[in-house]
Coordinates of C-alpha atoms in Angstrom, one line a residue:
X1 CA 17.4 -11.3 -16.2
X2 CA 18.1 -11.4 -19.9
X3 CA 16.5 -14.8 -20.1
X4 CA 13.2 -13.5 -18.6
X5 CA 13.3 -10.4 -20.9
X6 CA 13.7 -12.6 -24.0
X7 CA 10.7 -14.8 -22.9
X8 CA 8.5 -11.8 -22.3
X9 CA 9.5 -10.2 -25.6
X10 CA 8.4 -13.4 -27.3
X11 CA 4.9 -12.7 -25.8
X12 CA 5.1 -15.5 -23.3
X13 CA 3.8 -15.1 -19.7
X14 CA 6.3 -15.9 -16.9
X15 CA 5.3 -18.6 -14.4
X16 CA 4.7 -17.5 -10.8
X17 CA 8.2 -19.0 -9.9
X18 CA 9.9 -17.2 -12.8
X19 CA 8.4 -13.9 -11.9
X20 CA 9.4 -14.3 -8.3
X21 CA 13.0 -14.9 -9.5
X22 CA 12.9 -11.9 -11.8
X23 CA 11.5 -9.7 -9.0
X24 CA 14.3 -10.7 -6.7
X25 CA 16.8 -9.8 -9.4
X26 CA 15.2 -6.3 -9.6
X27 CA 15.8 -5.9 -5.9
X28 CA 19.5 -7.0 -6.3
X29 CA 21.7 -3.9 -6.5
X30 CA 24.1 -5.9 -8.7
X31 CA 21.5 -6.1 -11.5
X32 CA 22.0 -3.6 -14.3
X33 CA 19.3 -0.9 -14.2
X34 CA 19.1 -1.0 -18.0
X35 CA 18.0 -4.6 -17.8
X36 CA 15.4 -3.8 -15.1
X37 CA 14.1 -1.0 -17.4
X38 CA 14.0 -3.3 -20.4
X39 CA 12.2 -5.9 -18.4
X40 CA 9.5 -3.5 -17.2
X41 CA 9.0 -2.2 -20.7
X42 CA 8.7 -5.7 -22.1
X43 CA 6.1 -6.6 -19.5
X44 CA 4.1 -3.5 -20.3
X45 CA 4.1 -4.2 -24.0
X46 CA 3.1 -7.9 -23.5
X47 CA 0.5 -7.1 -20.9
X48 CA 1.1 -8.3 -17.3
X49 CA -0.5 -11.6 -16.4
X50 CA -2.3 -12.4 -13.1
X51 CA 0.6 -14.7 -12.0
X52 CA 3.2 -12.0 -12.9
X53 CA 1.4 -9.3 -10.8
X54 CA 0.8 -11.7 -7.9
X55 CA 4.4 -12.9 -7.8
X56 CA 5.8 -9.4 -7.9
X57 CA 3.5 -8.3 -5.1
X58 CA 4.5 -11.2 -2.9
X59 CA 8.2 -10.5 -3.4
X60 CA 7.8 -6.7 -2.7
X61 CA 5.9 -7.5 0.5
X62 CA 8.6 -10.0 1.6
X63 CA 11.0 -7.0 1.6
X64 CA 8.7 -4.6 3.4
X65 CA 8.7 -3.4 7.0
X66 CA 6.0 -5.1 9.1
X67 CA 3.5 -3.9 11.7
X68 CA 4.2 -4.9 15.3
X69 CA 0.8 -6.4 15.8
X70 CA -2.3 -7.7 14.0
X71 CA -5.0 -5.4 12.7
X72 CA -8.5 -6.9 12.3
X73 CA -10.7 -5.7 9.5
X74 CA -8.3 -3.1 8.0
X75 CA -8.8 -1.9 4.4
X76 CA -7.1 0.4 1.9
X77 CA -8.5 2.6 -0.9
X78 CA -5.3 3.4 -2.7
X79 CA -5.4 3.9 -6.5
X80 CA -2.7 2.9 -8.9
X81 CA -1.9 6.3 -10.3
X82 CA -0.8 6.7 -13.9
X83 CA -4.1 8.0 -15.4
X84 CA -2.6 11.4 -16.2
X85 CA -5.8 13.1 -15.2
X86 CA -4.2 15.6 -12.7
X87 CA -7.3 15.3 -10.5
X88 CA -7.1 16.4 -6.8
X89 CA -6.2 13.7 -4.3
X90 CA -9.6 11.9 -4.3
X91 CA -8.6 8.7 -2.6
X92 CA -6.7 10.5 0.1
X93 CA -9.7 12.7 1.0
X94 CA -12.0 9.6 0.7
X95 CA -9.8 7.7 3.2
X96 CA -10.6 10.1 6.0
X97 CA -14.3 9.9 5.2
X98 CA -14.1 6.1 5.3
X99 CA -12.3 6.2 8.6
X100 CA -14.8 8.6 9.9
X101 CA -17.5 6.1 9.0
X102 CA -15.9 3.6 11.5
X103 CA -13.6 1.6 9.2
X104 CA -9.9 1.1 9.8
X105 CA -8.0 2.5 6.8
X106 CA -4.3 1.7 6.4
X107 CA -3.7 4.3 3.8
X108 CA -0.7 3.2 1.7
X109 CA 0.7 5.8 -0.7
X110 CA 3.7 7.6 -2.2
X111 CA 5.0 10.8 -3.5
X112 CA 4.0 11.7 -7.1
X113 CA 5.5 9.4 -9.7
X114 CA 3.3 10.2 -12.7
X115 CA 1.0 13.0 -11.5
X116 CA 1.4 16.5 -10.0
X117 CA 0.7 15.6 -6.4
X118 CA 0.8 12.2 -4.7
X119 CA -0.9 11.3 -1.4
X120 CA 2.4 11.8 0.5
X121 CA 2.9 15.2 -1.0
X122 CA -0.6 16.5 0.0
X123 CA -0.5 15.0 3.5
X124 CA 2.9 16.5 4.1
X125 CA 1.5 19.9 3.1
X126 CA -1.3 19.4 5.6
X127 CA 1.2 18.8 8.4
X128 CA 0.9 15.0 8.7
X129 CA 4.1 13.1 9.5
X130 CA 4.5 10.9 6.5
X131 CA 7.6 9.1 7.8
X132 CA 6.0 7.4 10.8
X133 CA 7.6 4.2 12.1
X134 CA 5.6 1.0 11.8
X135 CA 5.1 1.2 15.6
X136 CA 3.6 4.7 15.5
X137 CA 1.5 3.8 12.4
X138 CA 0.1 0.7 14.2
X139 CA -0.8 2.8 17.3
X140 CA -2.6 5.4 15.2
X141 CA -4.5 2.7 13.3
X142 CA -5.6 1.3 16.7
X143 CA -6.7 4.7 18.2
X144 CA -7.6 6.8 15.2
X145 CA -8.6 4.1 12.6
X146 CA -6.4 5.7 10.0
X147 CA -2.7 6.2 9.5
X148 CA -0.5 6.9 6.4
X149 CA 1.9 4.2 5.4
X150 CA 4.5 6.0 3.3
X151 CA 5.6 3.6 0.6
X152 CA 9.2 4.8 0.6
X153 CA 9.3 4.3 4.4
X154 CA 7.7 0.9 4.4
X155 CA 9.6 -0.4 1.4
X156 CA 13.2 0.8 1.9
X157 CA 14.7 -1.8 -0.4
X158 CA 12.7 -0.4 -3.4
X159 CA 15.2 2.4 -4.0
X160 CA 16.9 0.9 -7.1
X161 CA 13.6 0.2 -8.8
X162 CA 12.3 3.7 -7.9
X163 CA 15.3 5.2 -9.8
X164 CA 14.5 3.1 -12.9
X165 CA 10.8 4.1 -12.7
X166 CA 11.7 7.8 -12.5
X167 CA 14.0 7.4 -15.5
X168 CA 11.3 5.7 -17.6
X169 CA 8.7 8.3 -16.8
X170 CA 5.8 6.1 -17.8
X171 CA 3.5 3.8 -15.9
X172 CA 4.7 0.2 -15.5
X173 CA 3.7 -2.9 -13.5
X174 CA 4.8 -1.0 -10.4
X175 CA 2.0 1.5 -10.9
X176 CA -0.4 -1.5 -10.9
X177 CA 0.9 -3.2 -7.8
X178 CA 1.4 -0.1 -5.5
X179 CA -2.1 -0.6 -3.9
X180 CA -1.4 -4.3 -3.5
X181 CA 1.9 -4.0 -1.6
X182 CA 0.4 -2.6 1.6
X183 CA 2.4 -4.1 4.5
X184 CA -0.8 -4.5 6.5
X185 CA -2.7 -7.8 6.0
X186 CA -5.9 -6.3 4.5
X187 CA -9.3 -8.0 4.6
X188 CA -11.0 -5.7 2.1
X189 CA -9.9 -3.1 -0.4
X190 CA -11.0 -0.6 -3.0
X191 CA -8.5 -0.1 -5.9
X192 CA -8.8 2.4 -8.7
X193 CA -6.9 1.4 -11.8
X194 CA -6.0 3.4 -14.9
X195 CA -6.2 0.4 -17.2
X196 CA -9.8 -0.8 -17.8
X197 CA -8.5 -3.9 -19.6
X198 CA -7.0 -5.2 -16.3
X199 CA -10.1 -4.8 -14.1
X200 CA -10.9 -8.6 -14.0
X201 CA -7.2 -9.5 -13.8
X202 CA -6.7 -7.2 -10.8
X203 CA -9.7 -8.6 -9.1
X204 CA -8.3 -12.1 -9.7
X205 CA -4.9 -11.0 -8.1
X206 CA -6.8 -9.7 -5.1
X207 CA -8.5 -13.1 -4.7
X208 CA -5.1 -14.9 -4.9
X209 CA -3.8 -12.5 -2.2
X210 CA -6.6 -13.5 0.1
X211 CA -8.9 -10.5 0.1
X212 CA -12.4 -11.5 1.4
X213 CA -14.0 -8.7 -0.5
X214 CA -12.8 -6.0 -2.8
X215 CA -13.8 -3.6 -5.5
X216 CA -11.7 -2.6 -8.6
X217 CA -12.8 0.5 -10.5
X218 CA -11.9 2.5 -13.6
X219 CA -13.6 5.8 -14.1
X220 CA -14.7 7.9 -17.1
X221 CA -11.6 9.0 -19.1
X222 CA -9.8 5.9 -17.8
X223 CA -9.3 7.6 -14.4
X224 CA -8.0 5.4 -11.5
X225 CA -10.8 6.8 -9.4
X226 CA -14.6 6.8 -9.7
X227 CA -15.9 9.9 -11.4
X228 CA -19.2 11.6 -12.0
X229 CA -18.4 12.3 -15.6
X230 CA -20.1 9.1 -17.0
X231 CA -19.8 5.4 -16.4
X232 CA -17.4 4.0 -13.8
X233 CA -16.6 0.4 -14.6
X234 CA -16.4 -2.0 -11.6
X235 CA -15.5 -5.5 -10.7
X236 CA -16.6 -6.7 -7.2
X237 CA -14.8 -9.6 -5.6
X238 CA -16.9 -11.3 -2.9
X239 CA -16.0 -14.6 -1.4
X240 CA -14.1 -15.6 -4.5
X241 CA -16.8 -14.6 -7.0
X242 CA -16.3 -11.8 -9.5
X243 CA -19.2 -9.5 -10.6
X244 CA -18.8 -6.9 -13.3
X245 CA -21.1 -3.8 -13.3
X246 CA -21.1 -0.1 -14.2
X247 CA -22.3 2.9 -12.2
X248 CA -23.5 6.3 -13.4
X249 CA -24.2 9.4 -11.4
X250 CA -28.0 9.1 -11.7
X251 CA -27.8 5.5 -10.3
X252 CA -26.7 6.9 -6.9
X253 CA -28.5 10.3 -6.9
X254 CA -25.4 12.4 -7.5
X255 CA -25.0 15.1 -10.2
X256 CA -23.0 14.9 -13.4
X257 CA -19.5 16.4 -12.9
X258 CA -17.1 16.9 -15.8
X259 CA -13.6 15.6 -15.0
X260 CA -12.2 19.1 -15.6
X261 CA -14.2 20.4 -12.6
X262 CA -12.1 18.1 -10.3
X263 CA -8.7 19.0 -11.5
X264 CA -6.1 19.6 -8.8
X265 CA -2.8 21.5 -8.7
X266 CA 0.2 21.6 -6.5
X267 CA 0.3 20.1 -3.0
X268 CA -0.8 23.3 -1.3
X269 CA -3.9 23.7 -3.6
X270 CA -4.8 20.0 -3.2
X271 CA -4.4 20.4 0.6
X272 CA -6.9 23.2 0.5
X273 CA -9.4 21.2 -1.6
X274 CA -9.1 18.2 0.8
X275 CA -9.6 20.4 3.9
X276 CA -12.6 22.2 2.3
X277 CA -14.2 18.8 1.5
X278 CA -13.7 17.4 5.0
X279 CA -14.9 20.7 6.5
X280 CA -18.3 20.3 4.7
X281 CA -17.9 22.6 1.6
X282 CA -20.3 21.6 -1.1
X283 CA -19.5 21.3 -4.8
X284 CA -18.0 18.9 -7.3
X285 CA -15.0 17.9 -5.1
X286 CA -17.3 16.8 -2.3
X287 CA -19.7 14.9 -4.6
X288 CA -16.7 13.0 -6.1
X289 CA -15.4 12.2 -2.7
X290 CA -18.9 11.0 -1.6
X291 CA -18.9 8.6 -4.6
X292 CA -15.5 7.2 -4.0
X293 CA -15.9 7.0 -0.2
X294 CA -19.3 5.3 -0.7
X295 CA -17.7 2.8 -3.0
X296 CA -15.0 2.0 -0.4
X297 CA -17.6 1.6 2.3
X298 CA -19.5 -0.8 0.0
X299 CA -16.3 -2.6 -0.8
X300 CA -15.6 -3.1 2.9
X301 CA -19.1 -4.6 3.4
X302 CA -20.2 -2.1 6.0
X303 CA -22.8 -0.9 3.5
X304 CA -24.9 -3.4 1.5
X305 CA -25.5 -1.0 -1.4
X306 CA -23.4 1.8 -2.9
X307 CA -26.2 4.3 -2.1
X308 CA -26.0 3.2 1.6
X309 CA -22.2 3.7 1.5
X310 CA -22.6 7.2 0.1
X311 CA -25.1 8.0 2.9
X312 CA -22.6 6.9 5.5
X313 CA -19.9 8.9 3.8
X314 CA -22.1 12.0 3.9
X315 CA -22.7 11.5 7.6
X316 CA -19.0 11.1 8.2
X317 CA -18.3 14.5 6.7
X318 CA -21.4 16.4 8.0
X319 CA -20.9 15.2 11.6
X320 CA -17.2 16.2 11.5
X321 CA -15.9 12.6 12.0
X322 CA -13.7 12.7 8.8
X323 CA -12.1 16.0 9.7
X324 CA -11.4 14.7 13.2
X325 CA -9.4 11.8 11.8
X326 CA -7.2 14.2 9.8
X327 CA -6.8 16.6 12.7
X328 CA -5.7 13.7 14.9
X329 CA -2.8 12.8 12.6
X330 CA -1.8 16.5 12.3
X331 CA -1.9 17.0 16.1
X332 CA 0.1 13.8 16.7
X333 CA 2.9 15.1 14.5
X334 CA 2.8 18.5 16.3
X335 CA 3.2 16.9 19.7
X336 CA 6.1 14.8 18.4
X337 CA 7.8 17.9 17.0
X338 CA 7.5 19.7 20.4

């Protein structure tokens, strides 16, 4: 590991093979955690390359639990975290809206690492079983078109790295790769990223990982979500081609919303916000979810324009389909408890 640290400190990118070797050392419980932390910090200072991100994702997925069957057309809309915005759980709420629009969403997520409330925290507060086995998750994805894949459950060998990340208390390459390590073979994806400088790189990684279509976004204030507070920067991956563009509220007939208006709180507060949105309550939270869900539907290809995606998202909420998806997960857990 020391050799790889020294190379990165010199400002040199690791090759795909070198990064795979370094990643396997991070999984090795015999590796000194101090060296793992030093390696992560050195990568962050240098700026992670496309090959380094790709190699780490491949090694993490090698060690993950797997689904018992194939899922055709599944997507995810997980963000990287790390933006320090303390917004409510936008991508989690949006996932149910996307599923309500008829798209299978394998919602990969974790407890909070660098924010107040992670997707696992808010879903747990809502009564969803976040520790489903791959078999149960697979069945729910087939019958309900959405299930939560708890990162700690799906990646049990990540514990040593998680401890290092918690000790560092700053975003690292693992914040970047979280959305990429979904154990389901995804065809399409929406990723929100807190680092605008990595938009093109992340889209290139998605291409290397075999995504047919994907959208990488960075919102105003460098949020890892789309926001209505100004320009959201986007890179679309479509059949290997990359297209950069920006989107503003007026482009999609939505109102301006200051980022302060979409702040969240603890998991109970964020659970109430999420339920209110899915129940049809109007306001800045709903408008922000409409934008993000619309972008996800567009990323999936079910909508040919972002405006069309937002229209489908609006229908998903207003006709109760999004809330039905959430209630199905809650009721499944209640039956299991009984």
